[in-house]
Amino acid sequence: MSHSDAVLTTVLPEPGQDHVSTPAGPVARLIDGGDLDCGSGLLLLITRNMRRLDDGGHLGIRSAERSVTVDLPAWADLVGHSVEVAHAESEQGPWWFVVEKSGAPATVFTTGKSTPVGERLWVYTNFDCNLACDYCCAQSSPRAEARRFPVETARAAFEEFAAMGGKEVFLTGGEPFMHPDLDGLVEAAAGLERTVLTNAMILGRGRRREILEGLDRSVALQVSLDSATPDLHDRQRGAGTWGKALDGIELAASLGFRVRIAATLYDEDPAGVEALHRRLDQLDIAPEDRVIRPVAAEGFADQGIHVSIDNLEPEPTLTVDGAWWHPVAVTNPHMRIADHPLPVSEVIGVMRDTVAVQDAAAATGREVFRCA
């Protein structure tokens, strides 16, 4: 058969069966590419059939073209599928393949849908912190200038945000419980979903304990805990921090707060993350209240994922100094939106206009070649 008269065919299971038998094993669908190579229509047929499979489903491919033995695995690796079986009837072919359709790439990091611009607002309450984590995107530490967010500015921002249809506010830092008026900031966001991000290490006594106990129990606390045991957490955040964080988590839970946990990792660590999830099961932390996030190459971090306005979903973030594209980028001048946190409508408007331009640019990525 020549390239000109090769016929691409698809074989489906017989009625009552769930697979097609091939020399390479059972498959959900089978295609025969004849002697066409991957550049002559075979990949189009493969792609069309892969779209009709569920994740984990198997596509069988028969080919009489030797180059497919090299090109098919390269294509599968590029798009994330895997060639499970490759079988040759003889040295001259034909060749049989079983390709497994992959779902989303496996990762230990939490994934999910983006939050529409205007539904979530971040506020850096302050930049001083009892810790100096080696990857802190905000460059917070005990030596950092406090740069505290005023309660009156927060009240104006939250009122404007709520009037625009905003839904949730995240208060972060620095360590928010080092802000002497944290309770006022939280109260200013009444009527919105409120979460305070904390390392939970300084909640036990004095004014900070008073603030904690006085917070409405509708406020969630998101606590940083990087590992199931002290090793990694203490290496990234400081000796003895893991145990103190655990004490803070237990205190917050005993007072009736919803506790969320956020772990930050430099690298994929399936075994470590699995152990962390087991630990969080013991602490009765709900699965939906856990986030595993990568280090961003911002602030103190000299490694991690690169973020920019082009590749980072916008989440409006206010500091006393201005407004920013995202909370991980408040030390990056290229991601600064405004020199003042107010008005919130202008900050969100700039973000929406920028996203609209990005979407328009993406839509023009392919040239139209019209023949009719």
Coordinates of C-alpha atoms in Angstrom, one line a residue, residues 11-332:
V11 CA -12.1 -0.3 15.0
L12 CA -14.5 -0.2 18.0
P13 CA -15.5 -3.1 20.4
E14 CA -18.2 -5.5 19.2
P15 CA -21.7 -5.0 20.8
G16 CA -21.6 -6.4 24.3
Q17 CA -17.8 -6.1 24.6
D18 CA -15.7 -3.4 26.3
H19 CA -12.5 -3.9 24.4
V20 CA -10.8 -4.8 21.1
S21 CA -8.3 -7.6 21.1
T22 CA -4.9 -6.8 19.5
P23 CA -1.5 -8.6 19.5
A24 CA -0.4 -5.8 22.0
G25 CA -3.3 -6.4 24.4
P26 CA -6.9 -5.3 24.8
V27 CA -7.8 -1.7 24.0
A28 CA -10.8 0.5 24.1
R29 CA -10.4 1.6 20.4
L30 CA -8.0 0.5 17.6
I31 CA -6.8 2.4 14.6
D32 CA -4.9 1.1 11.6
G33 CA -2.6 3.7 10.1
G34 CA -1.4 1.6 7.2
D35 CA 2.0 2.9 6.1
L36 CA 1.3 6.6 6.8
D37 CA 3.8 8.3 9.0
C38 CA 2.9 10.7 11.8
G39 CA 3.1 13.7 9.6
S40 CA 0.7 12.3 7.0
G41 CA -2.6 12.3 8.9
L42 CA -1.9 9.5 11.4
L43 CA -1.5 11.9 14.4
L44 CA -4.8 13.6 13.5
L45 CA -6.6 10.3 13.7
I46 CA -4.8 9.4 16.9
T47 CA -5.7 12.7 18.5
R48 CA -9.3 12.4 17.4
N49 CA -9.6 9.0 19.0
M50 CA -7.8 10.0 22.2
R51 CA -10.4 12.7 22.7
R52 CA -13.1 10.0 22.8
L53 CA -11.4 8.0 25.6
D54 CA -11.7 8.6 29.3
D55 CA -8.6 9.3 31.3
G56 CA -6.7 6.1 31.7
G57 CA -8.3 4.6 28.6
H58 CA -6.2 2.6 26.1
L59 CA -5.9 3.3 22.3
G60 CA -4.5 0.6 20.1
I61 CA -2.5 1.6 17.0
R62 CA -1.3 -0.6 14.1
S63 CA 1.3 0.8 11.8
A64 CA 3.4 -0.5 8.9
E65 CA 5.6 2.6 8.9
R66 CA 8.9 2.2 10.8
S67 CA 9.3 5.9 11.6
V68 CA 6.2 5.6 13.8
T69 CA 8.2 3.5 16.3
V70 CA 10.3 6.7 17.0
D71 CA 7.8 9.5 16.4
L72 CA 4.8 8.0 18.3
P73 CA 6.6 7.8 21.7
A74 CA 8.1 11.3 21.2
W75 CA 4.6 12.6 20.5
A76 CA 3.1 10.8 23.5
D77 CA 5.8 12.2 25.8
L78 CA 5.2 15.7 24.5
V79 CA 1.5 15.7 25.2
G80 CA 1.6 13.7 28.4
H81 CA 0.2 10.3 27.3
S82 CA 2.3 7.1 27.7
V83 CA 3.1 4.2 25.3
E84 CA 2.4 1.2 27.5
V85 CA 3.1 -1.5 24.9
A86 CA 5.1 -1.6 21.7
H87 CA 5.0 -4.9 19.8
A88 CA 6.5 -5.8 16.4
E89 CA 5.2 -8.8 14.4
S90 CA 8.6 -9.0 12.7
E91 CA 11.7 -6.9 12.1
Q92 CA 9.9 -5.4 9.1
G93 CA 6.7 -4.8 11.0
P94 CA 3.9 -4.1 11.2
W95 CA 4.1 -2.6 14.7
W96 CA 1.4 -2.5 17.4
F97 CA 1.2 0.1 20.2
V98 CA -1.0 0.6 23.2
V99 CA -1.2 4.3 24.3
E100 CA -2.7 5.2 27.6
K101 CA -4.5 8.5 27.8
S102 CA -3.3 10.7 30.7
G103 CA -5.4 13.0 32.7
A104 CA -4.0 16.1 34.3
P105 CA -0.3 15.9 35.0
A106 CA 0.3 14.3 38.4
T107 CA 1.5 16.8 40.9
V108 CA 1.6 17.1 44.7
F109 CA 0.7 20.8 44.4
T110 CA -2.9 21.9 44.8
T111 CA -4.6 22.7 41.6
G112 CA -8.0 24.2 40.9
K113 CA -10.0 26.8 39.1
S114 CA -8.9 30.4 39.1
T115 CA -10.9 33.0 41.1
P116 CA -12.6 35.6 38.9
V117 CA -11.1 39.0 39.4
G118 CA -13.2 41.0 41.8
E119 CA -14.3 38.1 44.1
R120 CA -11.2 37.9 46.3
L121 CA -9.1 40.6 47.9
W122 CA -5.8 40.2 49.7
V123 CA -4.5 42.6 52.3
Y124 CA -1.0 42.6 53.8
T125 CA -1.8 43.7 57.4
N126 CA 1.9 44.2 58.1
F127 CA 5.4 43.1 57.1
D128 CA 7.2 42.4 60.4
C129 CA 7.2 38.8 61.4
N130 CA 8.6 36.6 64.2
L131 CA 10.1 34.3 61.5
A132 CA 12.4 34.9 58.5
C133 CA 11.5 31.9 56.3
D134 CA 14.0 31.3 53.6
Y135 CA 11.5 31.5 50.8
C136 CA 9.3 34.4 52.1
C137 CA 7.9 36.2 49.0
A138 CA 7.2 39.3 51.1
Q139 CA 10.7 39.5 52.7
S140 CA 9.2 39.5 56.1
S141 CA 11.3 39.0 59.2
P142 CA 11.8 40.4 62.8
R143 CA 13.9 43.1 61.2
A144 CA 11.5 44.1 58.5
E145 CA 9.8 47.5 58.7
A146 CA 6.2 46.9 60.0
R147 CA 4.4 48.9 57.3
R148 CA 1.1 48.3 59.1
F149 CA -2.2 48.6 57.1
P150 CA -4.4 51.2 58.8
V151 CA -7.9 50.1 60.0
E152 CA -9.6 53.2 58.5
T153 CA -8.0 52.4 55.1
A154 CA -9.1 48.7 55.4
R155 CA -12.7 49.8 56.2
A156 CA -12.9 52.0 53.1
A157 CA -11.3 49.2 51.0
F158 CA -13.7 46.5 52.2
E159 CA -16.8 48.7 51.9
E160 CA -15.9 49.5 48.3
F161 CA -15.0 45.9 47.6
A162 CA -18.3 44.5 49.0
A163 CA -20.2 47.1 47.0
M164 CA -18.6 45.8 43.8
G165 CA -19.7 42.3 44.6
G166 CA -16.6 41.0 46.3
K167 CA -16.9 37.9 48.4
E168 CA -13.8 37.0 50.4
V169 CA -10.9 38.7 52.1
F170 CA -7.5 37.2 53.0
L171 CA -5.4 38.9 55.7
T172 CA -1.8 38.0 55.4
G173 CA 1.7 39.3 56.3
G174 CA 4.3 39.3 57.8
E175 CA 2.6 37.8 60.9
P176 CA -0.9 39.4 61.1
F177 CA -1.0 38.7 64.9
M178 CA 1.9 41.2 65.3
H179 CA -0.5 44.0 64.1
P180 CA -1.9 45.4 67.3
D181 CA -5.2 46.3 65.6
L182 CA -5.7 43.0 63.8
D183 CA -9.1 42.6 65.4
G184 CA -10.1 46.0 63.9
L185 CA -9.0 44.9 60.5
V186 CA -11.0 41.7 60.7
E187 CA -14.0 43.5 62.0
A188 CA -13.7 46.0 59.1
A189 CA -14.3 43.0 56.7
A190 CA -17.5 41.9 58.4
G191 CA -20.0 40.5 55.9
L192 CA -17.3 39.1 53.7
E193 CA -15.7 35.6 54.0
R194 CA -12.6 36.3 56.1
T195 CA -9.4 34.2 56.5
V196 CA -6.3 35.2 58.5
L197 CA -3.0 33.6 57.5
T198 CA -0.7 33.0 60.4
N199 CA 2.2 30.8 61.5
A200 CA 0.2 30.2 64.7
M201 CA 3.3 30.5 66.9
I202 CA 2.5 33.6 69.0
L203 CA -1.2 33.0 69.8
G204 CA -0.8 31.7 73.3
R205 CA -0.4 34.8 75.5
G206 CA -1.1 38.5 76.1
R207 CA -2.7 40.8 73.6
R208 CA -2.4 38.2 70.7
R209 CA -4.4 35.6 72.7
E210 CA -6.9 38.3 73.5
I211 CA -7.3 39.1 69.8
L212 CA -7.6 35.4 68.9
E213 CA -10.3 34.7 71.5
G214 CA -12.2 37.8 70.5
L215 CA -12.4 37.0 66.8
D216 CA -15.8 35.8 65.4
R217 CA -15.7 32.1 64.8
S218 CA -16.8 32.6 61.2
V219 CA -13.2 33.7 60.6
A220 CA -10.9 31.0 59.3
L221 CA -7.3 30.7 60.2
Q222 CA -4.8 29.4 57.6
V223 CA -1.7 28.1 59.3
S224 CA 1.6 27.3 57.7
L225 CA 2.8 23.7 58.2
D226 CA 5.2 22.4 55.6
S227 CA 5.8 18.8 56.7
A228 CA 4.5 15.9 58.8
T229 CA 7.6 16.0 61.0
P230 CA 9.9 18.8 62.1
D231 CA 12.7 18.2 59.7
L232 CA 11.6 20.1 56.6
H233 CA 9.4 22.7 58.3
D234 CA 12.2 23.6 60.7
R235 CA 14.8 23.7 57.9
Q236 CA 12.7 26.2 56.0
R237 CA 11.3 28.3 58.9
G238 CA 13.7 27.9 61.8
A239 CA 14.5 25.4 64.6
G240 CA 11.6 24.6 66.9
T241 CA 9.0 26.2 64.7
W242 CA 7.1 23.0 63.8
G243 CA 6.2 22.1 67.3
K244 CA 5.1 25.7 68.1
A245 CA 2.9 25.7 64.9
L246 CA 1.3 22.4 66.0
D247 CA 0.5 23.9 69.4
G248 CA -1.1 26.9 67.7
I249 CA -3.2 24.7 65.4
E250 CA -4.5 22.7 68.4
L251 CA -5.2 25.9 70.3
A252 CA -7.2 27.5 67.4
A253 CA -9.2 24.3 66.9
S254 CA -9.9 24.0 70.6
L255 CA -11.4 27.6 70.5
G256 CA -13.7 26.6 67.7
F257 CA -12.0 28.1 64.6
R258 CA -12.0 26.5 61.2
V259 CA -8.3 25.7 60.6
R260 CA -6.8 25.5 57.1
I261 CA -3.3 24.3 56.5
A262 CA -0.9 25.6 53.8
A263 CA 2.4 23.8 53.1
T264 CA 5.1 25.4 51.0
L265 CA 7.6 23.2 49.1
Y266 CA 10.5 23.8 46.8
D267 CA 10.2 20.5 45.0
E268 CA 7.6 17.7 44.3
D269 CA 7.7 15.3 47.3
P270 CA 5.0 12.7 46.9
A271 CA 6.1 10.7 50.0
G272 CA 6.4 13.8 52.2
V273 CA 3.1 15.1 51.1
E274 CA 1.4 11.8 51.7
A275 CA 2.8 11.8 55.2
L276 CA 1.6 15.3 55.8
H277 CA -1.9 14.4 54.7
R278 CA -1.8 11.5 57.2
R279 CA -0.8 14.0 59.9
L280 CA -3.6 16.3 58.9
D281 CA -6.1 13.5 59.0
Q282 CA -5.1 13.0 62.7
L283 CA -5.6 16.7 63.3
D284 CA -9.1 16.5 61.7
I285 CA -8.2 19.0 59.0
A286 CA -10.8 18.6 56.2
P287 CA -9.3 17.7 52.8
E288 CA -10.8 20.9 51.3
D289 CA -8.9 22.9 53.9
R290 CA -5.4 21.9 52.7
V291 CA -3.2 23.5 50.1
I292 CA 0.2 22.4 49.0
R293 CA 1.9 25.2 47.1
P294 CA 5.3 25.6 45.4
V295 CA 7.9 28.3 46.2
A296 CA 7.7 31.3 43.9
A297 CA 11.0 32.8 43.0
E298 CA 10.1 36.1 44.7
G299 CA 11.3 37.9 47.8
F300 CA 13.9 35.9 49.7
A301 CA 13.6 32.9 47.4
D302 CA 16.4 32.6 44.9
Q303 CA 14.8 29.6 43.3
G304 CA 11.2 28.4 42.6
I305 CA 8.7 28.9 39.9
H306 CA 8.9 32.1 37.8
V307 CA 5.8 34.3 38.1
S308 CA 4.8 37.3 36.0
I309 CA 1.7 39.1 34.9
D310 CA 1.8 36.9 31.8
N311 CA 1.6 33.6 33.6
L312 CA 0.0 34.3 37.0
E313 CA -3.7 34.6 37.5
P314 CA -4.5 38.0 39.1
E315 CA -5.6 38.3 42.7
P316 CA -5.8 41.9 43.8
T317 CA -3.5 42.5 46.7
L318 CA -3.3 45.7 48.9
T319 CA -0.5 46.9 51.0
V320 CA -0.1 50.1 52.9
D321 CA 2.2 51.1 50.0
G322 CA 0.0 50.3 47.1
A323 CA -1.7 47.5 45.1
W324 CA -0.2 44.5 43.4
W325 CA -1.1 41.8 40.9
H326 CA -0.8 38.9 43.3
P327 CA 0.2 38.2 47.0
V328 CA 3.3 36.3 46.0
A329 CA 4.7 39.3 44.1
V330 CA 4.6 42.3 46.6
T331 CA 8.3 42.8 46.3
N332 CA 8.3 42.8 42.5

